[in-house]
Every structure is written in C-alpha cells, then in structure tokens.
Short mmCIF file of C-alpha atoms in Angstrom, two decimals:
data_model
loop_
_atom_site.label_atom_id
_atom_site.label_comp_id
_atom_site.label_asym_id
_atom_site.label_seq_id
_atom_site.Cartn_x
_atom_site.Cartn_y
_atom_site.Cartn_z
CA MET Q 1 -16.30 11.46 15.25
CA ALA Q 2 -13.76 9.16 13.60
CA ILE Q 3 -16.46 7.60 11.45
CA SER Q 4 -17.68 10.93 10.09
CA ARG Q 5 -14.12 11.86 9.14
CA ILE Q 6 -13.64 8.56 7.35
CA GLU Q 7 -16.95 8.89 5.49
CA ARG Q 8 -16.04 12.41 4.38
CA LEU Q 9 -12.63 11.16 3.24
CA VAL Q 10 -14.11 8.31 1.19
CA ALA Q 11 -16.81 10.54 -0.32
CA THR Q 12 -14.30 13.20 -1.41
CA ALA Q 13 -11.92 10.61 -2.84
CA SER Q 14 -14.74 9.04 -4.84
CA GLU Q 15 -15.17 12.35 -6.67
CA ILE Q 16 -11.60 12.04 -7.95
CA ILE Q 17 -11.16 8.26 -8.32
CA LEU Q 18 -14.34 7.36 -10.17
CA GLY Q 19 -15.92 3.95 -9.74
CA LYS Q 20 -13.19 2.59 -7.45
CA GLU Q 21 -14.59 2.99 -3.94
CA TYR Q 22 -13.71 -0.58 -2.94
CA GLU Q 23 -10.10 -0.18 -4.03
CA TRP Q 24 -9.93 3.20 -2.30
CA ARG Q 25 -11.18 1.63 0.94
CA LEU Q 26 -8.49 -1.03 0.65
CA ALA Q 27 -5.83 1.65 0.19
CA LEU Q 28 -7.13 3.56 3.21
CA SER Q 29 -7.20 0.35 5.26
CA CYS Q 30 -3.58 -0.22 4.36
CA LEU Q 31 -2.61 3.23 5.59
CA ILE Q 32 -4.61 2.97 8.82
CA ALA Q 33 -2.97 -0.41 9.47
CA ARG Q 34 0.46 1.26 9.09
CA GLY Q 35 1.30 -0.86 6.06
CA HIS Q 36 2.55 -0.15 2.55
CA LEU Q 37 0.60 -0.57 -0.68
CA LEU Q 38 1.52 -2.17 -4.01
CA ILE Q 39 -0.66 -1.34 -7.02
CA GLU Q 40 -0.13 -3.54 -10.07
CA ASP Q 41 -1.79 -2.53 -13.32
CA VAL Q 42 -1.23 -1.32 -16.84
CA PRO Q 43 -0.29 2.37 -17.29
CA GLY Q 44 -3.09 4.93 -17.35
CA THR Q 45 -5.55 3.37 -14.91
CA GLY Q 46 -5.19 5.97 -12.14
CA LYS Q 47 -2.47 4.53 -9.90
CA THR Q 48 -0.59 7.82 -9.56
CA THR Q 49 -3.82 9.79 -9.12
CA LEU Q 50 -4.88 7.54 -6.24
CA SER Q 51 -1.62 8.08 -4.37
CA HIS Q 52 -1.67 11.85 -4.89
CA THR Q 53 -5.32 12.04 -3.83
CA LEU Q 54 -4.59 10.15 -0.65
CA ALA Q 55 -1.74 12.49 0.28
CA ARG Q 56 -3.73 15.65 -0.50
CA LEU Q 57 -6.83 14.62 1.46
CA LEU Q 58 -4.76 13.72 4.52
CA GLY Q 59 -2.52 16.77 4.37
CA LEU Q 60 0.60 14.62 4.06
CA GLN Q 61 3.92 15.60 2.50
CA TYR Q 62 4.17 13.82 -0.86
CA GLN Q 63 7.15 12.78 -2.98
CA ARG Q 64 7.13 10.89 -6.27
CA ILE Q 65 10.17 8.82 -7.25
CA GLN Q 66 10.27 7.63 -10.85
CA PHE Q 67 12.00 4.24 -10.87
CA THR Q 68 14.15 3.64 -13.95
CA SER Q 69 16.87 1.18 -14.90
CA ASP Q 70 19.63 3.69 -14.06
CA LEU Q 71 18.23 4.74 -10.67
CA LEU Q 72 20.76 4.47 -7.82
CA PRO Q 73 20.07 3.91 -4.10
CA ALA Q 74 21.51 7.37 -3.37
CA ASP Q 75 18.84 8.87 -5.64
CA ILE Q 76 16.26 7.51 -3.21
CA LEU Q 77 17.90 7.74 0.20
CA GLY Q 78 20.20 10.72 -0.16
CA VAL Q 79 23.94 11.23 -0.23
CA SER Q 80 26.73 12.61 1.96
CA VAL Q 81 28.42 15.64 0.41
CA PHE Q 82 31.75 17.08 1.50
CA GLU Q 83 31.41 20.66 2.70
CA ARG Q 84 34.64 22.54 2.08
CA GLU Q 85 33.88 25.29 4.58
CA SER Q 86 33.45 22.93 7.52
CA SER Q 87 35.69 20.14 6.17
CA THR Q 88 32.97 17.62 7.03
CA PHE Q 89 30.53 15.44 5.19
CA GLN Q 90 26.91 16.58 5.37
CA PHE Q 91 24.03 14.25 4.59
CA ARG Q 92 21.54 15.58 2.08
CA PRO Q 93 18.26 13.68 2.47
CA GLY Q 94 16.73 12.09 -0.60
CA PRO Q 95 13.04 12.04 -1.58
CA VAL Q 96 12.34 9.08 0.74
CA PHE Q 97 12.17 11.59 3.62
CA ALA Q 98 8.48 12.36 3.10
CA GLN Q 99 5.26 11.08 4.63
CA VAL Q 100 3.85 9.56 1.42
CA ILE Q 101 6.24 8.12 -1.15
CA LEU Q 102 5.08 7.12 -4.60
CA ALA Q 103 7.58 4.58 -5.93
CA ASP Q 104 6.35 4.85 -9.50
CA GLU Q 105 6.94 1.79 -11.72
CA ILE Q 106 9.11 0.20 -9.06
CA ASN Q 107 9.80 -2.89 -11.15
CA ARG Q 108 11.51 -0.85 -13.87
CA ALA Q 109 14.48 -0.32 -11.53
CA THR Q 110 17.19 -2.88 -10.84
CA PRO Q 111 17.01 -5.06 -7.71
CA LYS Q 112 19.80 -2.94 -6.18
CA ALA Q 113 17.68 0.20 -6.40
CA GLN Q 114 14.56 -1.65 -5.26
CA SER Q 115 16.35 -2.90 -2.15
CA ALA Q 116 17.11 0.67 -1.08
CA LEU Q 117 13.56 0.82 0.27
CA LEU Q 118 13.79 -2.33 2.40
CA GLU Q 119 15.05 -0.73 5.60
CA ALA Q 120 12.85 2.33 5.15
CA MET Q 121 9.69 0.26 4.75
CA GLU Q 122 10.42 -2.17 7.59
CA GLU Q 123 12.23 -0.04 10.18
CA ARG Q 124 10.99 3.41 9.09
CA GLN Q 125 14.54 4.69 9.16
CA VAL Q 126 17.51 5.15 6.84
CA THR Q 127 21.13 4.28 7.63
CA SER Q 128 23.85 6.22 5.82
CA ASP Q 129 27.57 6.26 6.64
CA GLY Q 130 26.88 4.59 9.96
CA GLN Q 131 24.27 7.17 10.95
CA THR Q 132 20.64 6.16 11.48
CA LEU Q 133 18.05 8.77 10.55
CA PRO Q 134 14.33 8.39 11.39
CA LEU Q 135 11.72 8.88 8.68
CA PRO Q 136 8.63 11.07 9.15
CA ASP Q 137 5.59 9.73 10.96
CA PRO Q 138 3.30 8.70 9.42
CA PHE Q 139 5.35 7.07 6.67
CA PHE Q 140 3.56 5.33 3.80
CA VAL Q 141 4.97 3.85 0.59
CA ILE Q 142 2.71 3.36 -2.41
CA ALA Q 143 4.49 1.50 -5.19
CA THR Q 144 3.09 1.02 -8.67
CA GLN Q 145 4.13 -1.95 -10.72
CA ASN Q 146 3.69 -2.68 -14.40
CA PRO Q 147 2.68 -6.21 -15.44
CA SER Q 148 5.71 -8.51 -15.70
CA TYR Q 149 5.07 -9.21 -19.38
CA GLN Q 150 5.85 -5.59 -20.28
CA ILE Q 151 9.30 -4.77 -21.67
CA GLY Q 152 11.97 -3.50 -19.28
CA THR Q 153 10.66 -4.85 -15.97
CA PHE Q 154 12.58 -6.56 -13.17
CA PRO Q 155 10.58 -8.90 -10.90
CA LEU Q 156 10.34 -7.86 -7.26
CA PRO Q 157 12.00 -10.41 -4.96
CA GLU Q 158 9.95 -12.08 -2.24
CA SER Q 159 11.69 -10.04 0.47
CA GLN Q 160 10.54 -6.82 -1.20
CA LEU Q 161 7.02 -8.07 -1.87
CA ASP Q 162 6.64 -9.07 1.77
CA ARG Q 163 7.16 -5.44 2.83
CA PHE Q 164 3.84 -4.54 1.20
CA LEU Q 165 0.80 -5.16 3.36
CA LEU Q 166 -1.67 -5.15 0.44
CA ARG Q 167 -1.47 -5.59 -3.31
CA ILE Q 168 -4.40 -4.29 -5.34
CA ARG Q 169 -5.33 -3.68 -8.95
CA LEU Q 170 -7.46 -0.79 -10.12
CA GLY Q 171 -8.46 -2.20 -13.48
CA TYR Q 172 -10.41 -0.35 -16.14
CA PRO Q 173 -13.38 1.74 -14.97
CA ASP Q 174 -16.92 0.61 -15.74
CA ARG Q 175 -18.71 2.27 -18.65
CA ALA Q 176 -20.51 4.89 -16.54
CA ALA Q 177 -17.38 5.88 -14.61
CA GLU Q 178 -15.32 6.07 -17.79
CA ARG Q 179 -17.97 8.26 -19.43
CA ALA Q 180 -17.92 10.66 -16.48
CA LEU Q 181 -14.11 10.66 -16.61
CA LEU Q 182 -14.01 11.45 -20.33
CA GLN Q 183 -16.56 14.24 -20.08
CA GLY Q 184 -15.48 15.64 -16.72
CA GLU Q 185 -12.76 17.98 -15.55
CA ASP Q 186 -9.13 16.92 -15.69
CA ARG Q 187 -8.18 14.92 -12.58
CA ARG Q 188 -5.04 17.01 -11.99
CA THR Q 189 -7.09 20.19 -12.02
CA LEU Q 190 -9.52 18.68 -9.52
CA LEU Q 191 -6.63 17.62 -7.30
CA GLU Q 192 -5.29 21.16 -7.18
CA GLY Q 193 -8.60 22.40 -5.86
CA ILE Q 194 -9.25 19.91 -3.06
CA GLU Q 195 -8.45 20.68 0.56
CA PRO Q 196 -7.38 18.20 3.25
CA VAL Q 197 -10.30 16.64 5.11
CA MET Q 198 -8.10 15.16 7.82
CA SER Q 199 -4.82 16.20 9.43
CA PRO Q 200 -1.78 13.93 9.93
CA ALA Q 201 -2.48 14.00 13.68
CA GLU Q 202 -6.06 12.79 13.10
CA LEU Q 203 -4.75 10.03 10.85
CA MET Q 204 -2.35 8.87 13.55
CA GLU Q 205 -5.26 8.91 15.99
CA LEU Q 206 -7.17 6.57 13.65
CA GLN Q 207 -4.12 4.30 13.42
CA ASP Q 208 -3.97 4.10 17.20
CA THR Q 209 -7.72 3.46 17.42
CA ALA Q 210 -7.51 0.61 14.90
CA ARG Q 211 -5.01 -1.20 17.10
CA THR Q 212 -7.54 -1.28 19.95
CA LEU Q 213 -10.35 -2.95 18.00
CA ILE Q 214 -11.47 -6.21 19.55
CA ILE Q 215 -10.57 -9.52 17.89
CA SER Q 216 -12.08 -12.58 19.55
CA GLU Q 217 -10.18 -15.81 20.20
CA ARG Q 218 -12.41 -17.59 17.69
CA LEU Q 219 -11.56 -15.05 15.03
CA VAL Q 220 -7.85 -15.60 15.68
CA ASP Q 221 -8.56 -19.34 15.25
CA TYR Q 222 -10.17 -18.54 11.90
CA ALA Q 223 -7.17 -16.50 10.79
CA GLN Q 224 -4.85 -19.35 11.78
CA ALA Q 225 -6.99 -21.79 9.84
CA LEU Q 226 -6.58 -19.65 6.72
CA LEU Q 227 -2.81 -19.56 7.19
CA ALA Q 228 -2.72 -23.32 7.68
CA ALA Q 229 -4.81 -23.88 4.56
CA THR Q 230 -2.24 -22.10 2.40
CA ARG Q 231 0.56 -24.19 3.93
CA GLN Q 232 -1.21 -27.50 3.47
CA SER Q 233 -2.59 -26.92 -0.01
CA PRO Q 234 -0.59 -28.54 -2.85
CA GLU Q 235 -1.72 -25.62 -5.02
CA PHE Q 236 0.91 -23.29 -3.53
CA ALA Q 237 4.68 -23.65 -3.52
CA ALA Q 238 4.81 -22.34 0.07
CA GLY Q 239 2.27 -21.04 2.56
CA LEU Q 240 1.79 -17.75 4.33
CA SER Q 241 4.18 -16.69 7.09
CA PRO Q 242 3.29 -15.54 10.62
CA ARG Q 243 4.10 -11.99 9.46
CA ALA Q 244 1.34 -12.34 6.87
CA GLY Q 245 -0.99 -13.41 9.68
CA LEU Q 246 -0.16 -10.28 11.68
CA GLY Q 247 -0.79 -8.18 8.59
CA LEU Q 248 -4.10 -9.93 8.01
CA LEU Q 249 -5.39 -9.04 11.47
CA ALA Q 250 -4.07 -5.47 11.25
CA ALA Q 251 -5.78 -4.90 7.89
CA ALA Q 252 -9.00 -6.52 9.16
CA ARG Q 253 -9.01 -4.13 12.14
CA ALA Q 254 -8.56 -1.16 9.80
CA TRP Q 255 -11.37 -2.37 7.52
CA ALA Q 256 -13.69 -2.82 10.52
CA LEU Q 257 -12.89 0.73 11.67
CA ILE Q 258 -13.76 2.11 8.24
CA GLU Q 259 -17.03 0.19 8.41
CA GLY Q 260 -17.82 1.91 11.72
CA ARG Q 261 -17.37 -0.97 14.16
CA ASP Q 262 -15.28 -1.37 17.31
CA HIS Q 263 -14.80 -5.10 16.77
CA VAL Q 264 -13.69 -7.32 13.89
CA LEU Q 265 -15.98 -9.79 12.12
CA PRO Q 266 -15.06 -12.77 9.90
CA GLU Q 267 -16.31 -10.72 6.95
CA ASP Q 268 -13.56 -8.16 7.60
CA VAL Q 269 -10.92 -10.87 7.41
CA GLN Q 270 -12.46 -12.23 4.22
CA ARG Q 271 -12.55 -8.77 2.63
CA VAL Q 272 -8.81 -8.16 2.95
CA PHE Q 273 -7.44 -11.72 2.79
CA PRO Q 274 -7.06 -11.99 -1.03
CA TYR Q 275 -5.11 -8.72 -1.10
CA ILE Q 276 -2.88 -9.75 1.81
CA ALA Q 277 -2.15 -13.23 0.43
CA GLY Q 278 -1.94 -12.81 -3.34
CA HIS Q 279 1.57 -11.37 -3.57
CA ARG Q 280 2.93 -13.66 -0.85
CA LEU Q 281 1.96 -16.90 -2.55
CA ARG Q 282 3.14 -18.66 -5.70
CA LEU Q 283 1.16 -21.25 -7.61
CA ALA Q 284 3.02 -24.55 -7.64
CA SER Q 285 2.01 -25.17 -11.25
CA ASP Q 286 3.60 -22.17 -12.93
CA GLY Q 287 5.08 -19.93 -10.22
CA ARG Q 288 2.51 -17.22 -10.89
CA MET Q 289 1.18 -15.02 -8.09
CA PRO Q 290 -2.53 -15.75 -7.60
CA GLY Q 291 -5.04 -12.98 -8.06
CA PRO Q 292 -7.99 -12.31 -5.74
CA ASP Q 293 -10.28 -14.54 -7.83
CA ASP Q 294 -7.83 -17.43 -7.46
CA LEU Q 295 -8.19 -17.28 -3.67
CA VAL Q 296 -11.98 -17.22 -3.43
CA HIS Q 297 -12.19 -21.01 -3.35
CA LEU Q 298 -9.66 -21.10 -0.48
CA LEU Q 299 -11.88 -18.79 1.57
CA LYS Q 300 -14.87 -20.99 0.82
CA SER Q 301 -12.98 -24.13 1.86
CA VAL Q 302 -12.14 -22.83 5.35
CA ALA Q 303 -15.09 -22.83 7.73
CA VAL Q 304 -15.70 -19.84 9.97
CA ILE Q 305 -14.99 -21.24 13.42
#
C-alpha cells in the first residue's frame, strides 16, 4: 500500500520536474526521514518548482519566504502586537507556521535572519517573548541557496548547515528534458492543475514506517567506518559528527522504503552518503565544501563490512 502511494507520487512529480527523478527521490527521502533540505544551484533550474510540487502532491500547507539583506527575524517568526482593546500583547504568527517552508535564496539574508530558523528546524517550535509555540506537524524546510561566488550572498555558518539533512543540486536538464520543458506547458499552470496524491496523515504514516526499517549490526559498523574515514582523512579539515551518522541512517531508511524494502542495504547508505556529508565537510586545501563527485573515492576506499 505504502509502495504504491510512493510510486504514484514519484510518477506524478516526474511530470512536473523533468529529468530529475533521482533528485526528487532524494528530496522525498529527506522529508520521510523528517529532515530539512538545502538545494544549491544557479537561479532558474527549478528549485522553487520542486518545493511547490512537493507541497501540492502531499496536500501540505506551503509558505514561501524570500530572503533578502533587509529581512528581519520577526518577518520569519512573527511579532507581538499591542492590542489596545484588551491592553495585552498578542502574538501574530509569521510565515514559518506552515508545514512546508521555502526559504528562498537563504544566503542572501544576513546571518541574524538566517539564525531565526535554527530553533524552528531543530526543535520544531518557536519561542517569542518567553512563550514557546509548537510548529505544525509535519514541518519541512526547503532552503535554496545561490552559489557563493554570486554577488550579495552571505555564507551559511556550520551550525545552520548542520540543520539540513541533505544538500542537493538540480543542475541543468539533459537535452531531451529541456526540449520537453521548452515545448511543453508552463510549469506553474501544470502545478495549478495537480491534485494531492497523498494526505499529510499518510505522509506521517510513512515517516513512522521508515523508523521501523531494519538496520543490521554490520550495516551500523559500515556507517561508523564511513564516519571514521572522514575523521582520519587529511583531505578534510574535520570529520563528520555523530549527528551526521544519525542522519545518514535515517536517510538510508527512507531511501530503502522508497525502493520498496523493509530493510536497509549498503547500497542505500551509499546512495545518500554524498548528500549527507558534502555540506558538513570542508576540504583542508581550500576550505571548499566537497561535492558528491569529490566523495566517491571515499566510498570506494571503505569496504562494506
């Protein structure tokens, strides 16, 4: 039952996001694993369309926040307003109180505005004037990021990057997909016509199911060996944390569920590892974050136990 819903979800999404089924599966894995997603790419490659498609197909409440240099934390979280009639302050929730948040061009905002999402992403709650308010469930942040060489960007600090379970890039479509995109119907028009193929309750059921997938002791040994390899390699300034290891296993479970299995294989870990590790590592040579291709040799160097 769960598998047929997932297959229908992927098939419908592939009609909107052309030629990017692998990236779509990674995004869905991130959501099923209860993580948050960072998409880094040049403008115009479909980052916003992917996030909107995900929300529409799952029937989730969607809010887009455009990050700019003058954005304030209150613009994201909300603000307390004095009500003259009651002589009290009333909290007016900001756009973060939605099930899917698109933090568009997050690195165009200052670090102060970026940090407004830290508590929301980690604790799934917002604290304002001493009052703690829970966020909707499910709660999923998709942030888009422009390349750091573009004008007007602020680098995300490590503490912010670590809140994202996966970092992916969409890249340019292949020739066939781009041809179909150029000759086909506008993506926004297509989005308006699609209906949800899964309810929020069904999504939460998948999230709970993913947590129950079997991971053998030997597979945990393999995951630990990958973590140790990043810590021991002189190629990286610092290795992966235990939190990254927990994220790796959670994403591997979600990927295995999408593939229709009730247990996790080494291939599932290998599929998601480059997208778990890339934004959490820095190359010792130049401080650059490694891309998925830079981590292939690390996977090859660690034997499957």
